[in-house]
Coordinates of N, CA and C in Angstrom, one line a residue:
M1 N 96.4 112.8 88.8 CA 96.0 113.1 87.5 C 96.3 114.6 87.2
N2 N 97.0 114.9 86.1 CA 97.3 116.2 85.8 C 96.1 116.9 85.1
R3 N 96.2 118.2 85.0 CA 95.1 119.0 84.5 C 94.8 118.8 83.0
F4 N 95.9 118.3 82.3 CA 95.7 118.0 80.8 C 94.9 116.8 80.6
T5 N 95.2 115.8 81.4 CA 94.5 114.5 81.4 C 93.0 114.8 81.8
A6 N 92.8 115.6 82.8 CA 91.5 115.9 83.3 C 90.7 116.6 82.2
A7 N 91.4 117.6 81.5 CA 90.7 118.3 80.4 C 90.3 117.4 79.3
G8 N 91.2 116.5 78.9 CA 90.9 115.5 77.8 C 89.8 114.6 78.1
L9 N 89.7 114.1 79.4 CA 88.6 113.3 79.8 C 87.3 114.1 79.8
F10 N 87.4 115.3 80.2 CA 86.2 116.2 80.3 C 85.7 116.4 78.8
V11 N 86.5 116.6 77.9 CA 86.1 116.8 76.5 C 85.3 115.6 76.0
E12 N 85.8 114.4 76.3 CA 85.2 113.2 75.9 C 83.8 113.0 76.6
A13 N 83.8 113.3 77.9 CA 82.6 113.2 78.6 C 81.5 114.2 78.2
A14 N 82.0 115.4 77.8 CA 81.1 116.4 77.3 C 80.4 116.0 76.0
K15 N 81.0 115.1 75.3 CA 80.4 114.6 74.1 C 79.4 113.5 74.4
G16 N 79.2 113.2 75.7 CA 78.2 112.2 76.0 C 78.8 110.8 76.3
K17 N 80.1 110.7 76.3 CA 80.8 109.4 76.6 C 80.8 109.1 78.1
R18 N 80.7 107.8 78.4 CA 80.9 107.3 79.7 C 82.3 106.8 79.9
I19 N 83.0 107.3 80.9 CA 84.4 107.0 81.0 C 84.6 106.4 82.4
L20 N 85.4 105.3 82.4 CA 85.8 104.7 83.7 C 87.3 104.8 83.8
V21 N 87.8 105.5 84.9 CA 89.2 105.7 85.2 C 89.6 104.7 86.3
L22 N 90.6 103.9 86.1 CA 91.1 102.9 87.0 C 92.4 103.4 87.6
T23 N 92.6 103.5 88.9 CA 93.8 103.9 89.5 C 94.4 102.8 90.3
E24 N 95.7 102.9 90.7 CA 96.3 101.9 91.5 C 95.8 102.0 92.9
S25 N 95.6 103.1 93.4 CA 95.2 103.2 94.8 C 94.0 104.2 95.0
R26 N 93.3 104.1 96.1 CA 92.2 105.0 96.4 C 92.6 106.5 96.5
W27 N 93.8 106.7 97.1 CA 94.2 108.2 97.2 C 94.3 108.9 95.9
E28 N 94.6 108.1 94.8 CA 94.7 108.7 93.5 C 93.3 109.2 93.0
I29 N 92.3 108.5 93.5 CA 90.9 108.9 93.1 C 90.6 110.3 93.7
R30 N 90.9 110.5 94.9 CA 90.7 111.8 95.6 C 91.5 112.9 94.8
D31 N 92.7 112.6 94.4 CA 93.6 113.6 93.7 C 92.9 113.9 92.3
A32 N 92.4 112.9 91.7 CA 91.8 113.1 90.4 C 90.5 113.9 90.5
L33 N 89.7 113.6 91.5 CA 88.5 114.4 91.7 C 88.8 115.9 91.9
A34 N 89.9 116.1 92.7 CA 90.3 117.5 92.9 C 90.8 118.2 91.6
S35 N 91.4 117.4 90.7 CA 91.8 118.0 89.5 C 90.7 118.5 88.7
F36 N 89.5 117.8 88.7 CA 88.3 118.3 88.0 C 87.7 119.5 88.8
A37 N 87.6 119.4 90.1 CA 86.9 120.4 90.8 C 87.7 121.8 90.8
E38 N 89.0 121.7 90.7 CA 89.9 122.9 90.8 C 90.1 123.5 89.4
H39 N 89.7 122.8 88.3 CA 89.9 123.3 87.0 C 88.8 124.3 86.6
P40 N 89.1 125.6 86.4 CA 88.0 126.6 86.3 C 87.1 126.3 85.1
D41 N 87.6 125.8 84.0 CA 86.8 125.6 82.8 C 85.9 124.4 83.0
I42 N 86.3 123.4 83.7 CA 85.5 122.2 84.0 C 84.5 122.5 85.0
S43 N 84.9 123.0 86.1 CA 83.9 123.2 87.2 C 82.8 124.3 86.9
A44 N 83.1 125.1 85.9 CA 82.0 126.1 85.5 C 81.0 125.5 84.5
W45 N 81.2 124.2 84.1 CA 80.3 123.6 83.2 C 78.9 123.5 83.8
P46 N 77.8 123.8 83.1 CA 76.5 123.7 83.7 C 76.1 122.3 84.0
G47 N 75.7 122.1 85.3 CA 75.4 120.8 85.8 C 76.6 120.0 86.3
F48 N 77.8 120.6 86.3 CA 79.0 119.9 86.8 C 78.8 119.5 88.3
R49 N 79.1 118.3 88.6 CA 79.0 117.9 90.0 C 79.9 116.7 90.3
V50 N 80.6 116.8 91.4 CA 81.5 115.8 91.9 C 80.7 115.0 92.9
C51 N 80.5 113.7 92.7 CA 79.8 112.8 93.6 C 80.7 111.8 94.3
S52 N 80.7 111.7 95.6 CA 81.5 110.8 96.3 C 80.7 110.2 97.5
R53 N 80.2 109.0 97.3 CA 79.5 108.4 98.4 C 79.6 106.9 98.2
N54 N 79.7 106.2 99.4 CA 79.7 104.8 99.4 C 80.8 104.1 98.5
G55 N 81.9 104.8 98.4 CA 83.0 104.2 97.6 C 82.8 104.4 96.1
E56 N 81.8 105.1 95.7 CA 81.6 105.4 94.3 C 81.8 106.8 94.0
E57 N 82.9 107.1 93.4 CA 83.3 108.5 93.0 C 83.1 108.7 91.6
R58 N 82.5 109.9 91.2 CA 82.3 110.2 89.8 C 82.2 111.7 89.6
V59 N 82.3 112.1 88.4 CA 82.1 113.4 87.9 C 80.9 113.4 87.0
D60 N 79.8 114.1 87.3 CA 78.7 114.1 86.4 C 78.7 115.5 85.7
L61 N 78.3 115.4 84.4 CA 78.2 116.6 83.6 C 76.8 117.0 83.2
G62 N 75.9 117.0 84.2 CA 74.6 117.5 84.0 C 73.8 116.7 82.9
G63 N 73.8 115.4 83.0 CA 73.0 114.6 82.0 C 73.7 114.3 80.7
R64 N 74.9 114.8 80.5 CA 75.7 114.4 79.4 C 76.5 113.2 79.7
G65 N 77.8 113.3 79.7 CA 78.6 112.1 80.0 C 78.9 112.1 81.5
R66 N 79.7 111.1 81.9 CA 80.2 110.9 83.2 C 81.5 110.3 83.3
I67 N 82.3 110.6 84.3 CA 83.6 110.0 84.5 C 83.5 109.3 85.9
A68 N 83.6 108.0 85.9 CA 83.6 107.2 87.2 C 85.0 106.8 87.5
F69 N 85.3 106.7 88.8 CA 86.6 106.3 89.2 C 86.5 105.0 90.1
R70 N 87.5 104.1 89.9 CA 87.6 102.9 90.7 C 89.0 102.5 90.9
S71 N 89.3 101.8 91.9 CA 90.6 101.2 92.0 C 90.7 100.0 91.0
A72 N 91.9 99.9 90.4 CA 92.0 98.8 89.4 C 91.9 97.4 90.1
R73 N 92.1 97.4 91.4 CA 91.9 96.1 92.1 C 90.5 95.8 92.5
S74 N 89.6 96.7 92.3 CA 88.2 96.5 92.7 C 87.5 95.6 91.7
N75 N 86.3 95.1 92.0 CA 85.5 94.3 91.2 C 85.0 95.1 90.0
L76 N 85.2 94.8 88.8 CA 84.8 95.6 87.7 C 83.6 95.1 87.0
R77 N 83.1 93.9 87.4 CA 82.0 93.3 86.8 C 80.7 94.1 86.9
G78 N 79.9 94.2 85.9 CA 78.6 94.9 85.9 C 78.7 96.3 85.5
L79 N 80.0 96.8 85.3 CA 80.1 98.2 84.9 C 80.1 98.4 83.4
S80 N 79.7 99.5 82.9 CA 79.7 99.8 81.4 C 80.3 101.2 81.2
A81 N 81.0 101.3 80.1 CA 81.7 102.6 79.7 C 82.0 102.5 78.2
D82 N 82.3 103.7 77.7 CA 82.8 103.8 76.3 C 84.3 103.8 76.3
I83 N 84.9 104.4 77.4 CA 86.3 104.5 77.5 C 86.8 103.9 78.8
V84 N 87.7 103.1 78.9 CA 88.4 102.6 80.1 C 89.8 103.2 80.1
L85 N 90.1 104.0 81.0 CA 91.5 104.6 81.2 C 92.1 104.0 82.4
V86 N 93.2 103.2 82.3 CA 93.8 102.6 83.4 C 95.2 103.3 83.6
S87 N 95.5 103.7 84.9 CA 96.8 104.3 85.1 C 97.9 103.4 84.8
D88 N 99.0 103.9 84.2 CA 100.1 103.1 83.8 C 100.7 102.3 85.0
E89 N 100.7 103.0 86.2 CA 101.2 102.4 87.4 C 100.4 101.2 87.8
A90 N 99.1 101.3 87.7 CA 98.2 100.2 88.0 C 98.4 99.0 87.1
Y91 N 98.5 99.3 85.8 CA 98.7 98.3 84.8 C 100.0 97.6 85.0
R92 N 101.1 98.3 85.2 CA 102.4 97.7 85.4 C 102.4 96.9 86.7
A93 N 101.6 97.2 87.7 CA 101.6 96.5 89.0 C 100.9 95.1 88.9
M94 N 100.2 94.9 87.8 CA 99.4 93.7 87.6 C 100.4 92.5 87.2
N95 N 100.1 91.3 87.8 CA 100.9 90.2 87.3 C 100.1 89.6 86.1
D96 N 100.6 88.6 85.5 CA 100.1 88.1 84.2 C 98.6 87.7 84.4
R97 N 98.3 87.0 85.5 CA 96.9 86.5 85.7 C 96.0 87.7 85.9
Q98 N 96.4 88.7 86.7 CA 95.6 89.9 86.9 C 95.4 90.7 85.6
R99 N 96.4 90.7 84.7 CA 96.3 91.4 83.4 C 95.3 90.7 82.5
D100 N 95.4 89.4 82.5 CA 94.4 88.6 81.7 C 93.0 88.9 82.2
E101 N 92.8 88.9 83.5 CA 91.5 89.2 84.1 C 91.0 90.6 83.8
F102 N 92.0 91.5 83.9 CA 91.7 92.9 83.6 C 91.2 93.1 82.1
H103 N 92.0 92.5 81.2 CA 91.6 92.6 79.8 C 90.2 92.0 79.5
R104 N 89.9 90.8 80.1 CA 88.6 90.2 80.0 C 87.5 91.2 80.5
D105 N 87.7 91.7 81.7 CA 86.7 92.5 82.3 C 86.5 93.8 81.6
A106 N 87.7 94.4 81.1 CA 87.6 95.7 80.4 C 86.9 95.5 79.1
R107 N 87.1 94.4 78.4 CA 86.4 94.2 77.1 C 84.9 94.1 77.4
E108 N 84.5 93.4 78.5 CA 83.1 93.4 78.8 C 82.5 94.7 79.1
I109 N 83.3 95.6 79.8 CA 82.8 96.9 80.1 C 82.5 97.7 78.9
V110 N 83.3 97.7 77.8 CA 83.1 98.5 76.6 C 82.4 97.7 75.5
T111 N 81.9 96.5 75.8 CA 81.3 95.7 74.7 C 80.1 96.3 74.1
V112 N 79.3 97.1 74.8 CA 78.1 97.7 74.2 C 78.3 99.1 73.6
S113 N 79.5 99.6 73.7 CA 79.9 100.9 73.2 C 80.0 100.8 71.7
G114 N 79.6 101.9 71.0 CA 79.8 102.0 69.6 C 81.2 102.5 69.3
C115 N 82.0 103.0 70.3 CA 83.3 103.5 70.1 C 84.2 103.1 71.3
P116 N 84.4 101.8 71.5 CA 85.2 101.3 72.6 C 86.6 101.6 72.6
E117 N 87.1 102.0 73.7 CA 88.6 102.3 73.9 C 89.0 101.8 75.3
I118 N 90.2 101.2 75.3 CA 90.9 100.8 76.5 C 92.3 101.3 76.4
V119 N 92.7 102.3 77.2 CA 94.0 102.9 77.1 C 94.6 103.1 78.5
T120 N 95.9 103.3 78.5 CA 96.6 103.7 79.7 C 96.7 105.2 79.7
D121 N 97.0 105.8 80.9 CA 97.1 107.3 80.9 C 98.4 107.8 80.2
R122 N 99.2 106.9 79.7 CA 100.4 107.2 78.9 C 100.1 107.1 77.4
G123 N 98.8 106.8 77.1 CA 98.4 106.8 75.7 C 98.5 105.4 75.0
V124 N 98.9 104.4 75.7 CA 99.1 103.1 75.1 C 97.7 102.4 75.0
R125 N 97.3 102.1 73.7 CA 96.0 101.5 73.5 C 96.1 100.0 73.8
L126 N 95.2 99.5 74.6 CA 95.1 98.1 75.0 C 94.0 97.4 74.3
L127 N 93.1 98.2 73.5 CA 92.1 97.6 72.7 C 91.9 98.5 71.5

């Protein structure tokens, strides 16, 4: 994840939105967490904290929004968010059945949001 994507996600989370970022592989999650931790404007935010335990990685913004990270191949059921951002690589790697399942699960994730968005990291809107 580049610093511009990290900054954009941070702005949305600072507004109180819950964001779920789906990557193709687990190593991309570590890279994304580093993008947040190394960004001076983001890491200086009051209450900023990177949490990584038991396979659940997230960035908390001190009671405001949060940015959670998962592999696109993981079970997405039971999660909720206002924005689902899926990496373009993960989306292209899905076959038709996996895409159908992803769309169903992603719609359920954002169903309670007043401002649902499902997008790729290239800006393609999927909902």
